[in-house]
Amino acid sequence: MKHMLLGAAMAAGVATTAPAQEITLGRFFGACEDAGTDTTTSSGEACIIQSIINAADAELDGISINTLPTDWGNYYDQIKAAYAGGTPPDVHVMHRHRVPEFAGLGAVAEISGELEAAGIDPSDWSPAALDAVSFNGGIYGVPMDFHANLWHVNMDLMAQAGLVEDGKPVLPSSPEELLAQAQQFKDATGQDYLAADFAQFPIGVRVVLALMWQQNANIFTEDGTATINTEAGQNAVTAITQLFDAGLANPQLNYADSQQAFLNGEAGILVNGTWVVDFYTAEAAKEEVGLDSYYVADFPTLFETGATWADSHMWAIPASIEGENRAAALKVLAFINDHNIDWARTGHMSVRTSVVESDAYQALPHRDEYTGTADIARDTPPSERYGAIQDVLNRELQAIWLTDKAVGDALADAELEVQDLLDR
Amino acid sequence: MASRSRLTQTQAAWLMLAPFLATYALFLIYPFFRGIWISLHDWNLLAVAFNPDAKEFVGIRNYERVMWGKNITWSLFNAPVWQALGLIGLGLSVFLRRMNRLSRFNAIALAIVSALLVFLPGFHPGEGGRWYDRRFWPTVGNTLTFVAFAVPGVTISALLLAAALNRETRAMSILRTLFFISQVLSVTVVTLIWQIMFSPRQGLIANITETFGGTPINWLTDQQFAMAAIVIATVWWSLGIAMILFLAGLQDISQDIYEAAVLDNAKGVRAFWYITLPNLTRTISVVVILQIILHFQVFGQPHLMTQGGPNDATQVLVRYIYQTGFRDSELGRASAMAVFLFLIMGSFSIIQFVVGREKD
């Protein structure tokens, strides 16, 4: 009897391993129910990535992919808890800014020696992309994009305000010009010049960071000293608050509301990322949407040096997976790497030189309007406490524009708290 | 036979209890003491998962880092309003007890709460000092504010609804079901509904204010309204259970009393005040204490509706514990805060226990 049971169990074991290697996959980007397997026609981040995953599931022999349900806001908390519990997904997406934390602890796998065997050519990645996935000399993932803050422009409103020249929007080159153009815009159209999520997600933080970098300053140094309550910090914040004070922008709109304001034609400019270019393009084409003439511009330089906030999405595998599972997980990474052009349809910038130089990539809508962004992409120095630092800045900046806290006080408090985090 | 059955009775009792006790020990007692153990360590969630030796015993330092600061001093005039309120409460408890207007238990309870009110807000950083964790006490304050509004909000509205719906007609039973339905929804659904309701662009509330010529309020991103918005959503969500408890309590009140009262010309509001309320005190205290314990654990509503903002105005204790533990991976610190929360809720549970016994 015992033998029979064992035999049956073994037979069952053989039977289940033979047909398909199941790969669990963790990602954010939101849900897409009917993504299908056509990677060339899907639109929007959620559906494009899901169509690539579905195609991998269908096309890769002996691999089936199970996408785990995850939500944006709690993604990293879930991933960390999964790692801590010893059950991380076999493949998961992450941001480059998390690499110090995950690679530093040995959570994600170093894969430089396995890329070529899996069919991934790292020499096709741009130097910045390779840098994004590198840590202490190793490669800890496959980069998927660069994403950055852009200025999304409503050209009809800008034209009405006399802020269009040669088919391009006239954008400010100093804080004073920003205020003047915003006023000119309001006088001509009656609408807000600029909208962005200053109230919830850290889009406002990213704007202020960019304006600090434009003054060759940063919020903390590589050796861990917080430098927020500085002249550069003051300049960066007041460049924004002057718009709120003059009633030319509304700090109380959150992500959905600021986006809706822009799509309704109630704001000339929306500061948001590369991830919405295809969505806004599609919306602008609709009859019922207020936005008709859509343009994408690089984040303008208001101070000395060009800079805009940027990050990268990348795919990693846990250090703990081995054998067939690891080989299968690497095949999934290779498949995603092969479909970089499809992902670029979202509006993100490609990480592969061969894709960037392709005609298909250059023909993507609005692509030629923000070619400068790749050169000005920046982020804060690497830190294991990136998330907590962003949160401090978000709180103190919200205190300035939502609750009238004095700029100096808020920056001093932010500096104290960021220093605490860096010292922990 | 008799002696054997006596023996087996105890044994049988243990045997029957064993599954419960094992589960209870495994899933409640053990994690609880483990939590206290973790709170005494510098314990990084991920680092310890990959290397069990990566933790360091630090004694009560986590508690100090969370609750204490540099150069903390105490003075009577740090928070005059609260402390004065506490002093008045102390005076009242002595006075009312002397006048015999207050039971001994209530007098002691009032005195303890008042003493805490005088004592706790008196701490503040002195010259050149600072709290080590500048967010912890404001977060505790926000949690208390939430509880202070949500509990009376739920209790009063549930009581009024129960009184109004306590009739044997078909319409009333449909209404009772309708009001209870919100309770069945999960927090994600509730917060989604209310985020749409509160939206200044497409929300129902904004549309109503606009019809009357007002400017819509940015409920969720305005420091003055964000907490109110969360309280409103919570009251709507957790009305059902309280209402059912009140309905049960109402049905226990004999109709004879009302009939007698009508003869004395006590109807409607007067009957409610002089008959219904006094007969419901037991239910009310149960509802209030259950709600207090429940709402101290508030997490989903601020997490999903406001992300604790704006400027931490809706940051609550459980969300701070969650962020510290999972986002910042500082499990030791998070556990120290969790132990603090346990003490608060534990004390309310004790009060409930005592209240329950006293009335029996």
mmCIF file with all atom_site columns, N, CA and C in Angstrom, chain A residues 74 77 80-81 83-84 101 105-107 199-200 252 257 260-261 264 266 385 387-388 391 395 398-399 402-403 413 416-417 420 424, chain B residues 45-47 49-50 130 132 134-135 199-201 218 221-223 303 305-307 309-312 322-323 326-330 333:
data_model
loop_
_atom_site.group_PDB
_atom_site.id
_atom_site.type_symbol
_atom_site.label_atom_id
_atom_site.label_alt_id
_atom_site.label_comp_id
_atom_site.label_asym_id
_atom_site.label_entity_id
_atom_site.label_seq_id
_atom_site.pdbx_PDB_ins_code
_atom_site.Cartn_x
_atom_site.Cartn_y
_atom_site.Cartn_z
_atom_site.occupancy
_atom_site.B_iso_or_equiv
_atom_site.pdbx_formal_charge
_atom_site.auth_seq_id
_atom_site.auth_comp_id
_atom_site.auth_asym_id
_atom_site.auth_atom_id
_atom_site.pdbx_PDB_model_num
ATOM 1   N N  . ASN A 1 74  ? 0.612   49.623 -2.420  1.00 0.00 ? 74  ASN A N  1
ATOM 2   C CA . ASN A 1 74  ? 1.201   48.741 -1.426  1.00 0.00 ? 74  ASN A CA 1
ATOM 3   C C  . ASN A 1 74  ? 2.188   47.752 -2.018  1.00 0.00 ? 74  ASN A C  1
ATOM 4   N N  . ASP A 1 77  ? 5.499   47.068 -0.139  1.00 0.00 ? 77  ASP A N  1
ATOM 5   C CA . ASP A 1 77  ? 5.235   46.449 1.160   1.00 0.00 ? 77  ASP A CA 1
ATOM 6   C C  . ASP A 1 77  ? 4.937   44.967 0.968   1.00 0.00 ? 77  ASP A C  1
ATOM 7   N N  . LYS A 1 80  ? 8.162   43.083 -0.093  1.00 0.00 ? 80  LYS A N  1
ATOM 8   C CA . LYS A 1 80  ? 9.057   42.904 1.048   1.00 0.00 ? 80  LYS A CA 1
ATOM 9   C C  . LYS A 1 80  ? 8.545   41.814 1.976   1.00 0.00 ? 80  LYS A C  1
ATOM 10  N N  . ALA A 1 81  ? 7.238   41.857 2.236   1.00 0.00 ? 81  ALA A N  1
ATOM 11  C CA . ALA A 1 81  ? 6.661   40.849 3.115   1.00 0.00 ? 81  ALA A CA 1
ATOM 12  C C  . ALA A 1 81  ? 6.828   39.468 2.488   1.00 0.00 ? 81  ALA A C  1
ATOM 13  N N  . TYR A 1 83  ? 9.243   38.512 0.419   1.00 0.00 ? 83  TYR A N  1
ATOM 14  C CA . TYR A 1 83  ? 10.651  38.132 0.581   1.00 0.00 ? 83  TYR A CA 1
ATOM 15  C C  . TYR A 1 83  ? 10.917  37.689 2.017   1.00 0.00 ? 83  TYR A C  1
ATOM 16  N N  . ALA A 1 84  ? 10.389  38.467 2.963   1.00 0.00 ? 84  ALA A N  1
ATOM 17  C CA . ALA A 1 84  ? 10.625  38.150 4.370   1.00 0.00 ? 84  ALA A CA 1
ATOM 18  C C  . ALA A 1 84  ? 10.012  36.800 4.722   1.00 0.00 ? 84  ALA A C  1
ATOM 19  N N  . GLU A 1 101 ? 18.416  48.870 -1.815  1.00 0.00 ? 101 GLU A N  1
ATOM 20  C CA . GLU A 1 101 ? 17.758  48.152 -0.732  1.00 0.00 ? 101 GLU A CA 1
ATOM 21  C C  . GLU A 1 101 ? 17.698  46.645 -1.007  1.00 0.00 ? 101 GLU A C  1
ATOM 22  N N  . LEU A 1 105 ? 20.804  43.718 0.277   1.00 0.00 ? 105 LEU A N  1
ATOM 23  C CA . LEU A 1 105 ? 20.526  42.640 1.227   1.00 0.00 ? 105 LEU A CA 1
ATOM 24  C C  . LEU A 1 105 ? 20.693  41.264 0.603   1.00 0.00 ? 105 LEU A C  1
ATOM 25  N N  . GLY A 1 106 ? 20.927  41.224 -0.690  1.00 0.00 ? 106 GLY A N  1
ATOM 26  C CA . GLY A 1 106 ? 21.021  39.927 -1.361  1.00 0.00 ? 106 GLY A CA 1
ATOM 27  C C  . GLY A 1 106 ? 19.666  39.321 -1.644  1.00 0.00 ? 106 GLY A C  1
ATOM 28  N N  . ALA A 1 107 ? 18.635  40.151 -1.745  1.00 0.00 ? 107 ALA A N  1
ATOM 29  C CA . ALA A 1 107 ? 17.303  39.618 -2.009  1.00 0.00 ? 107 ALA A CA 1
ATOM 30  C C  . ALA A 1 107 ? 17.143  39.277 -3.489  1.00 0.00 ? 107 ALA A C  1
ATOM 31  N N  . ALA A 1 199 ? -1.069  67.365 -4.182  1.00 0.00 ? 199 ALA A N  1
ATOM 32  C CA . ALA A 1 199 ? -1.783  67.106 -2.931  1.00 0.00 ? 199 ALA A CA 1
ATOM 33  C C  . ALA A 1 199 ? -1.629  65.688 -2.407  1.00 0.00 ? 199 ALA A C  1
ATOM 34  N N  . GLN A 1 200 ? -1.312  64.717 -3.243  1.00 0.00 ? 200 GLN A N  1
ATOM 35  C CA . GLN A 1 200 ? -1.240  63.347 -2.732  1.00 0.00 ? 200 GLN A CA 1
ATOM 36  C C  . GLN A 1 200 ? 0.047   62.636 -3.140  1.00 0.00 ? 200 GLN A C  1
ATOM 37  N N  . GLN A 1 252 ? -4.614  72.014 -4.613  1.00 0.00 ? 252 GLN A N  1
ATOM 38  C CA . GLN A 1 252 ? -5.440  71.010 -3.933  1.00 0.00 ? 252 GLN A CA 1
ATOM 39  C C  . GLN A 1 252 ? -5.892  69.860 -4.817  1.00 0.00 ? 252 GLN A C  1
ATOM 40  N N  . ASP A 1 257 ? -7.783  64.314 -10.214 1.00 0.00 ? 257 ASP A N  1
ATOM 41  C CA . ASP A 1 257 ? -8.433  65.596 -10.470 1.00 0.00 ? 257 ASP A CA 1
ATOM 42  C C  . ASP A 1 257 ? -7.578  66.502 -11.361 1.00 0.00 ? 257 ASP A C  1
ATOM 43  N N  . GLN A 1 260 ? -7.881  65.212 -14.807 1.00 0.00 ? 260 GLN A N  1
ATOM 44  C CA . GLN A 1 260 ? -9.193  65.535 -15.354 1.00 0.00 ? 260 GLN A CA 1
ATOM 45  C C  . GLN A 1 260 ? -9.256  67.002 -15.760 1.00 0.00 ? 260 GLN A C  1
ATOM 46  N N  . ALA A 1 261 ? -8.654  67.880 -14.943 1.00 0.00 ? 261 ALA A N  1
ATOM 47  C CA . ALA A 1 261 ? -8.645  69.308 -15.261 1.00 0.00 ? 261 ALA A CA 1
ATOM 48  C C  . ALA A 1 261 ? -7.959  69.530 -16.609 1.00 0.00 ? 261 ALA A C  1
ATOM 49  N N  . ASN A 1 264 ? -10.074 68.163 -19.459 1.00 0.00 ? 264 ASN A N  1
ATOM 50  C CA . ASN A 1 264 ? -11.259 68.986 -19.674 1.00 0.00 ? 264 ASN A CA 1
ATOM 51  C C  . ASN A 1 264 ? -10.934 70.318 -20.336 1.00 0.00 ? 264 ASN A C  1
ATOM 52  N N  . GLU A 1 266 ? -9.088  72.658 -18.775 1.00 0.00 ? 266 GLU A N  1
ATOM 53  C CA . GLU A 1 266 ? -9.132  73.669 -17.719 1.00 0.00 ? 266 GLU A CA 1
ATOM 54  C C  . GLU A 1 266 ? -7.744  74.014 -17.199 1.00 0.00 ? 266 GLU A C  1
ATOM 55  N N  . ARG A 1 385 ? 16.576  54.373 2.033   1.00 0.00 ? 385 ARG A N  1
ATOM 56  C CA . ARG A 1 385 ? 15.385  54.982 2.625   1.00 0.00 ? 385 ARG A CA 1
ATOM 57  C C  . ARG A 1 385 ? 14.669  55.907 1.653   1.00 0.00 ? 385 ARG A C  1
ATOM 58  N N  . GLY A 1 387 ? 11.991  55.676 -0.133  1.00 0.00 ? 387 GLY A N  1
ATOM 59  C CA . GLY A 1 387 ? 10.544  55.837 0.050   1.00 0.00 ? 387 GLY A CA 1
ATOM 60  C C  . GLY A 1 387 ? 10.217  56.752 1.214   1.00 0.00 ? 387 GLY A C  1
ATOM 61  N N  . ALA A 1 388 ? 10.917  56.562 2.343   1.00 0.00 ? 388 ALA A N  1
ATOM 62  C CA . ALA A 1 388 ? 10.640  57.367 3.528   1.00 0.00 ? 388 ALA A CA 1
ATOM 63  C C  . ALA A 1 388 ? 11.050  58.822 3.298   1.00 0.00 ? 388 ALA A C  1
ATOM 64  N N  . ASP A 1 391 ? 8.546   60.594 1.277   1.00 0.00 ? 391 ASP A N  1
ATOM 65  C CA . ASP A 1 391 ? 7.364   60.826 2.097   1.00 0.00 ? 391 ASP A CA 1
ATOM 66  C C  . ASP A 1 391 ? 7.535   62.071 2.970   1.00 0.00 ? 391 ASP A C  1
ATOM 67  N N  . ARG A 1 395 ? 5.230   65.429 2.624   1.00 0.00 ? 395 ARG A N  1
ATOM 68  C CA . ARG A 1 395 ? 4.475   65.989 3.741   1.00 0.00 ? 395 ARG A CA 1
ATOM 69  C C  . ARG A 1 395 ? 4.795   67.453 3.959   1.00 0.00 ? 395 ARG A C  1
ATOM 70  N N  . GLN A 1 398 ? 3.553   69.617 1.079   1.00 0.00 ? 398 GLN A N  1
ATOM 71  C CA . GLN A 1 398 ? 2.089   69.763 1.201   1.00 0.00 ? 398 GLN A CA 1
ATOM 72  C C  . GLN A 1 398 ? 1.758   70.773 2.284   1.00 0.00 ? 398 GLN A C  1
ATOM 73  N N  . ALA A 1 399 ? 2.553   70.746 3.383   1.00 0.00 ? 399 ALA A N  1
ATOM 74  C CA . ALA A 1 399 ? 2.300   71.683 4.477   1.00 0.00 ? 399 ALA A CA 1
ATOM 75  C C  . ALA A 1 399 ? 2.454   73.110 3.964   1.00 0.00 ? 399 ALA A C  1
ATOM 76  N N  . LEU A 1 402 ? -0.573  73.487 1.054   1.00 0.00 ? 402 LEU A N  1
ATOM 77  C CA . LEU A 1 402 ? -1.957  73.212 1.453   1.00 0.00 ? 402 LEU A CA 1
ATOM 78  C C  . LEU A 1 402 ? -2.305  73.829 2.797   1.00 0.00 ? 402 LEU A C  1
ATOM 79  N N  . THR A 1 403 ? -1.296  74.099 3.649   1.00 0.00 ? 403 THR A N  1
ATOM 80  C CA . THR A 1 403 ? -1.640  74.588 4.981   1.00 0.00 ? 403 THR A CA 1
ATOM 81  C C  . THR A 1 403 ? -0.885  75.856 5.363   1.00 0.00 ? 403 THR A C  1
ATOM 82  N N  . ASP A 1 413 ? 12.304  71.661 8.864   1.00 0.00 ? 413 ASP A N  1
ATOM 83  C CA . ASP A 1 413 ? 11.758  70.411 9.410   1.00 0.00 ? 413 ASP A CA 1
ATOM 84  C C  . ASP A 1 413 ? 12.090  69.224 8.511   1.00 0.00 ? 413 ASP A C  1
ATOM 85  N N  . LEU A 1 416 ? 15.695  68.234 8.970   1.00 0.00 ? 416 LEU A N  1
ATOM 86  C CA . LEU A 1 416 ? 15.872  67.481 10.224  1.00 0.00 ? 416 LEU A CA 1
ATOM 87  C C  . LEU A 1 416 ? 15.452  66.027 10.059  1.00 0.00 ? 416 LEU A C  1
ATOM 88  N N  . GLU A 1 417 ? 14.264  65.850 9.478   1.00 0.00 ? 417 GLU A N  1
ATOM 89  C CA . GLU A 1 417 ? 13.725  64.483 9.389   1.00 0.00 ? 417 GLU A CA 1
ATOM 90  C C  . GLU A 1 417 ? 14.491  63.631 8.398   1.00 0.00 ? 417 GLU A C  1
ATOM 91  N N  . ASP A 1 420 ? 17.563  62.559 10.062  1.00 0.00 ? 420 ASP A N  1
ATOM 92  C CA . ASP A 1 420 ? 17.258  61.434 10.965  1.00 0.00 ? 420 ASP A CA 1
ATOM 93  C C  . ASP A 1 420 ? 17.234  60.120 10.195  1.00 0.00 ? 420 ASP A C  1
ATOM 94  N N  . ARG A 1 424 ? 19.824  56.839 10.592  1.00 0.00 ? 424 ARG A N  1
ATOM 95  C CA . ARG A 1 424 ? 19.338  55.614 11.235  1.00 0.00 ? 424 ARG A CA 1
ATOM 96  C C  . ARG A 1 424 ? 20.138  54.400 10.825  1.00 0.00 ? 424 ARG A C  1
ATOM 97  N N  . LEU B 2 45  ? 13.283  44.120 8.755   1.00 0.00 ? 45  LEU B N  1
ATOM 98  C CA . LEU B 2 45  ? 12.412  43.076 8.206   1.00 0.00 ? 45  LEU B CA 1
ATOM 99  C C  . LEU B 2 45  ? 13.135  42.195 7.189   1.00 0.00 ? 45  LEU B C  1
ATOM 100 N N  . LEU B 2 46  ? 13.741  42.825 6.178   1.00 0.00 ? 46  LEU B N  1
ATOM 101 C CA . LEU B 2 46  ? 14.372  42.051 5.111   1.00 0.00 ? 46  LEU B CA 1
ATOM 102 C C  . LEU B 2 46  ? 15.707  41.469 5.551   1.00 0.00 ? 46  LEU B C  1
ATOM 103 N N  . ALA B 2 47  ? 16.510  42.287 6.261   1.00 0.00 ? 47  ALA B N  1
ATOM 104 C CA . ALA B 2 47  ? 17.846  41.822 6.644   1.00 0.00 ? 47  ALA B CA 1
ATOM 105 C C  . ALA B 2 47  ? 17.750  40.573 7.509   1.00 0.00 ? 47  ALA B C  1
ATOM 106 N N  . ALA B 2 49  ? 15.315  38.458 7.583   1.00 0.00 ? 49  ALA B N  1
ATOM 107 C CA . ALA B 2 49  ? 14.795  37.343 6.800   1.00 0.00 ? 49  ALA B CA 1
ATOM 108 C C  . ALA B 2 49  ? 15.928  36.621 6.070   1.00 0.00 ? 49  ALA B C  1
ATOM 109 N N  . PHE B 2 50  ? 16.929  37.375 5.627   1.00 0.00 ? 50  PHE B N  1
ATOM 110 C CA . PHE B 2 50  ? 18.026  36.747 4.894   1.00 0.00 ? 50  PHE B CA 1
ATOM 111 C C  . PHE B 2 50  ? 19.157  36.304 5.808   1.00 0.00 ? 50  PHE B C  1
ATOM 112 N N  . ARG B 2 130 ? 14.198  68.129 21.502  1.00 0.00 ? 130 ARG B N  1
ATOM 113 C CA . ARG B 2 130 ? 13.294  67.725 20.420  1.00 0.00 ? 130 ARG B CA 1
ATOM 114 C C  . ARG B 2 130 ? 12.818  66.305 20.691  1.00 0.00 ? 130 ARG B C  1
ATOM 115 N N  . TYR B 2 132 ? 12.479  62.578 19.561  1.00 0.00 ? 132 TYR B N  1
ATOM 116 C CA . TYR B 2 132 ? 13.272  61.777 18.621  1.00 0.00 ? 132 TYR B CA 1
ATOM 117 C C  . TYR B 2 132 ? 12.436  61.455 17.388  1.00 0.00 ? 132 TYR B C  1
ATOM 118 N N  . ARG B 2 134 ? 9.331   62.858 15.553  1.00 0.00 ? 134 ARG B N  1
ATOM 119 C CA . ARG B 2 134 ? 8.437   64.010 15.583  1.00 0.00 ? 134 ARG B CA 1
ATOM 120 C C  . ARG B 2 134 ? 7.025   63.671 15.134  1.00 0.00 ? 134 ARG B C  1
ATOM 121 N N  . ARG B 2 135 ? 6.838   62.483 14.550  1.00 0.00 ? 135 ARG B N  1
ATOM 122 C CA . ARG B 2 135 ? 5.514   62.165 14.008  1.00 0.00 ? 135 ARG B CA 1
ATOM 123 C C  . ARG B 2 135 ? 4.671   61.340 14.959  1.00 0.00 ? 135 ARG B C  1
ATOM 124 N N  . SER B 2 199 ? -15.084 63.817 -4.431  1.00 0.00 ? 199 SER B N  1
ATOM 125 C CA . SER B 2 199 ? -14.295 64.443 -5.487  1.00 0.00 ? 199 SER B CA 1
ATOM 126 C C  . SER B 2 199 ? -14.829 65.824 -5.822  1.00 0.00 ? 199 SER B C  1
ATOM 127 N N  . PRO B 2 200 ? -13.962 66.841 -5.848  1.00 0.00 ? 200 PRO B N  1
ATOM 128 C CA . PRO B 2 200 ? -14.446 68.196 -6.118  1.00 0.00 ? 200 PRO B CA 1
ATOM 129 C C  . PRO B 2 200 ? -14.871 68.396 -7.570  1.00 0.00 ? 200 PRO B C  1
ATOM 130 N N  . ARG B 2 201 ? -14.582 67.432 -8.450  1.00 0.00 ? 201 ARG B N  1
ATOM 131 C CA . ARG B 2 201 ? -14.919 67.626 -9.857  1.00 0.00 ? 201 ARG B CA 1
ATOM 132 C C  . ARG B 2 201 ? -16.183 66.855 -10.241 1.00 0.00 ? 201 ARG B C  1
ATOM 133 N N  . ASN B 2 218 ? -12.455 70.781 -1.472  1.00 0.00 ? 218 ASN B N  1
ATOM 134 C CA . ASN B 2 218 ? -11.542 69.672 -1.757  1.00 0.00 ? 218 ASN B CA 1
ATOM 135 C C  . ASN B 2 218 ? -11.398 68.837 -0.486  1.00 0.00 ? 218 ASN B C  1
ATOM 136 N N  . THR B 2 221 ? -8.118  66.753 0.314   1.00 0.00 ? 221 THR B N  1
ATOM 137 C CA . THR B 2 221 ? -6.801  67.383 0.292   1.00 0.00 ? 221 THR B CA 1
ATOM 138 C C  . THR B 2 221 ? -6.788  68.692 1.066   1.00 0.00 ? 221 THR B C  1
ATOM 139 N N  . ASP B 2 222 ? -7.841  68.977 1.800   1.00 0.00 ? 222 ASP B N  1
ATOM 140 C CA . ASP B 2 222 ? -7.880  70.179 2.614   1.00 0.00 ? 222 ASP B CA 1
ATOM 141 C C  . ASP B 2 222 ? -7.677  69.760 4.069   1.00 0.00 ? 222 ASP B C  1
ATOM 142 N N  . GLN B 2 223 ? -6.696  70.397 4.724   1.00 0.00 ? 223 GLN B N  1
ATOM 143 C CA . GLN B 2 223 ? -6.336  69.963 6.064   1.00 0.00 ? 223 GLN B CA 1
ATOM 144 C C  . GLN B 2 223 ? -7.520  70.033 7.030   1.00 0.00 ? 223 GLN B C  1
ATOM 145 N N  . HIS B 2 303 ? -5.667  55.238 4.737   1.00 0.00 ? 303 HIS B N  1
ATOM 146 C CA . HIS B 2 303 ? -4.654  54.695 3.834   1.00 0.00 ? 303 HIS B CA 1
ATOM 147 C C  . HIS B 2 303 ? -5.104  54.808 2.389   1.00 0.00 ? 303 HIS B C  1
ATOM 148 N N  . MET B 2 305 ? -7.954  56.659 1.244   1.00 0.00 ? 305 MET B N  1
ATOM 149 C CA . MET B 2 305 ? -8.597  57.909 0.821   1.00 0.00 ? 305 MET B CA 1
ATOM 150 C C  . MET B 2 305 ? -7.636  59.088 0.789   1.00 0.00 ? 305 MET B C  1
ATOM 151 N N  . THR B 2 306 ? -6.749  59.187 1.753   1.00 0.00 ? 306 THR B N  1
ATOM 152 C CA . THR B 2 306 ? -5.899  60.384 1.830   1.00 0.00 ? 306 THR B CA 1
ATOM 153 C C  . THR B 2 306 ? -4.414  60.063 1.916   1.00 0.00 ? 306 THR B C  1
ATOM 154 N N  . GLN B 2 307 ? -4.056  58.801 1.999   1.00 0.00 ? 307 GLN B N  1
ATOM 155 C CA . GLN B 2 307 ? -2.666  58.409 2.215   1.00 0.00 ? 307 GLN B CA 1
ATOM 156 C C  . GLN B 2 307 ? -2.077  59.143 3.420   1.00 0.00 ? 307 GLN B C  1
ATOM 157 N N  . GLY B 2 309 ? -2.511  62.048 4.375   1.00 0.00 ? 309 GLY B N  1
ATOM 158 C CA . GLY B 2 309 ? -2.313  63.487 4.175   1.00 0.00 ? 309 GLY B CA 1
ATOM 159 C C  . GLY B 2 309 ? -3.578  64.267 4.419   1.00 0.00 ? 309 GLY B C  1
ATOM 160 N N  . PRO B 2 310 ? -3.629  65.529 4.089   1.00 0.00 ? 310 PRO B N  1
ATOM 161 C CA . PRO B 2 310 ? -2.473  66.341 3.707   1.00 0.00 ? 310 PRO B CA 1
ATOM 162 C C  . PRO B 2 310 ? -1.640  66.703 4.930   1.00 0.00 ? 310 PRO B C  1
ATOM 163 N N  . ASN B 2 311 ? -0.351  66.711 4.730   1.00 0.00 ? 311 ASN B N  1
ATOM 164 C CA . ASN B 2 311 ? 0.573   67.055 5.804   1.00 0.00 ? 311 ASN B CA 1
ATOM 165 C C  . ASN B 2 311 ? 0.295   66.247 7.070   1.00 0.00 ? 311 ASN B C  1
ATOM 166 N N  . ASP B 2 312 ? 0.096   64.932 6.903   1.00 0.00 ? 312 ASP B N  1
ATOM 167 C CA . ASP B 2 312 ? -0.081  64.047 8.057   1.00 0.00 ? 312 ASP B CA 1
ATOM 168 C C  . ASP B 2 312 ? -1.360  64.295 8.854   1.00 0.00 ? 312 ASP B C  1
ATOM 169 N N  . TYR B 2 322 ? 2.330   50.306 10.174  1.00 0.00 ? 322 TYR B N  1
ATOM 170 C CA . TYR B 2 322 ? 2.462   49.601 8.894   1.00 0.00 ? 322 TYR B CA 1
ATOM 171 C C  . TYR B 2 322 ? 3.611   50.178 8.069   1.00 0.00 ? 322 TYR B C  1
ATOM 172 N N  . GLN B 2 323 ? 3.653   51.504 7.974   1.00 0.00 ? 323 GLN B N  1
ATOM 173 C CA . GLN B 2 323 ? 4.713   52.139 7.190   1.00 0.00 ? 323 GLN B CA 1
ATOM 174 C C  . GLN B 2 323 ? 6.081   51.860 7.788   1.00 0.00 ? 323 GLN B C  1
ATOM 175 N N  . PHE B 2 326 ? 6.770   47.944 7.219   1.00 0.00 ? 326 PHE B N  1
ATOM 176 C CA . PHE B 2 326 ? 6.906   47.397 5.872   1.00 0.00 ? 326 PHE B CA 1
ATOM 177 C C  . PHE B 2 326 ? 7.599   48.326 4.892   1.00 0.00 ? 326 PHE B C  1
ATOM 178 N N  . ARG B 2 327 ? 7.276   49.614 4.934   1.00 0.00 ? 327 ARG B N  1
ATOM 179 C CA . ARG B 2 327 ? 7.957   50.491 3.989   1.00 0.00 ? 327 ARG B CA 1
ATOM 180 C C  . ARG B 2 327 ? 9.388   50.726 4.437   1.00 0.00 ? 327 ARG B C  1
ATOM 181 N N  . ASP B 2 328 ? 9.567   51.028 5.749   1.00 0.00 ? 328 ASP B N  1
ATOM 182 C CA . ASP B 2 328 ? 10.901  51.336 6.242   1.00 0.00 ? 328 ASP B CA 1
ATOM 183 C C  . ASP B 2 328 ? 11.621  50.103 6.789   1.00 0.00 ? 328 ASP B C  1
ATOM 184 N N  . SER B 2 329 ? 10.929  48.960 6.798   1.00 0.00 ? 329 SER B N  1
ATOM 185 C CA . SER B 2 329 ? 11.513  47.683 7.255   1.00 0.00 ? 329 SER B CA 1
ATOM 186 C C  . SER B 2 329 ? 11.961  47.690 8.713   1.00 0.00 ? 329 SER B C  1
ATOM 187 N N  . GLU B 2 330 ? 11.538  48.697 9.505   1.00 0.00 ? 330 GLU B N  1
ATOM 188 C CA . GLU B 2 330 ? 11.995  48.746 10.896  1.00 0.00 ? 330 GLU B CA 1
ATOM 189 C C  . GLU B 2 330 ? 10.991  48.052 11.804  1.00 0.00 ? 330 GLU B C  1
ATOM 190 N N  . ARG B 2 333 ? 10.972  48.963 15.779  1.00 0.00 ? 333 ARG B N  1
ATOM 191 C CA . ARG B 2 333 ? 10.289  50.209 16.081  1.00 0.00 ? 333 ARG B CA 1
ATOM 192 C C  . ARG B 2 333 ? 8.783   50.067 15.919  1.00 0.00 ? 333 ARG B C  1
#
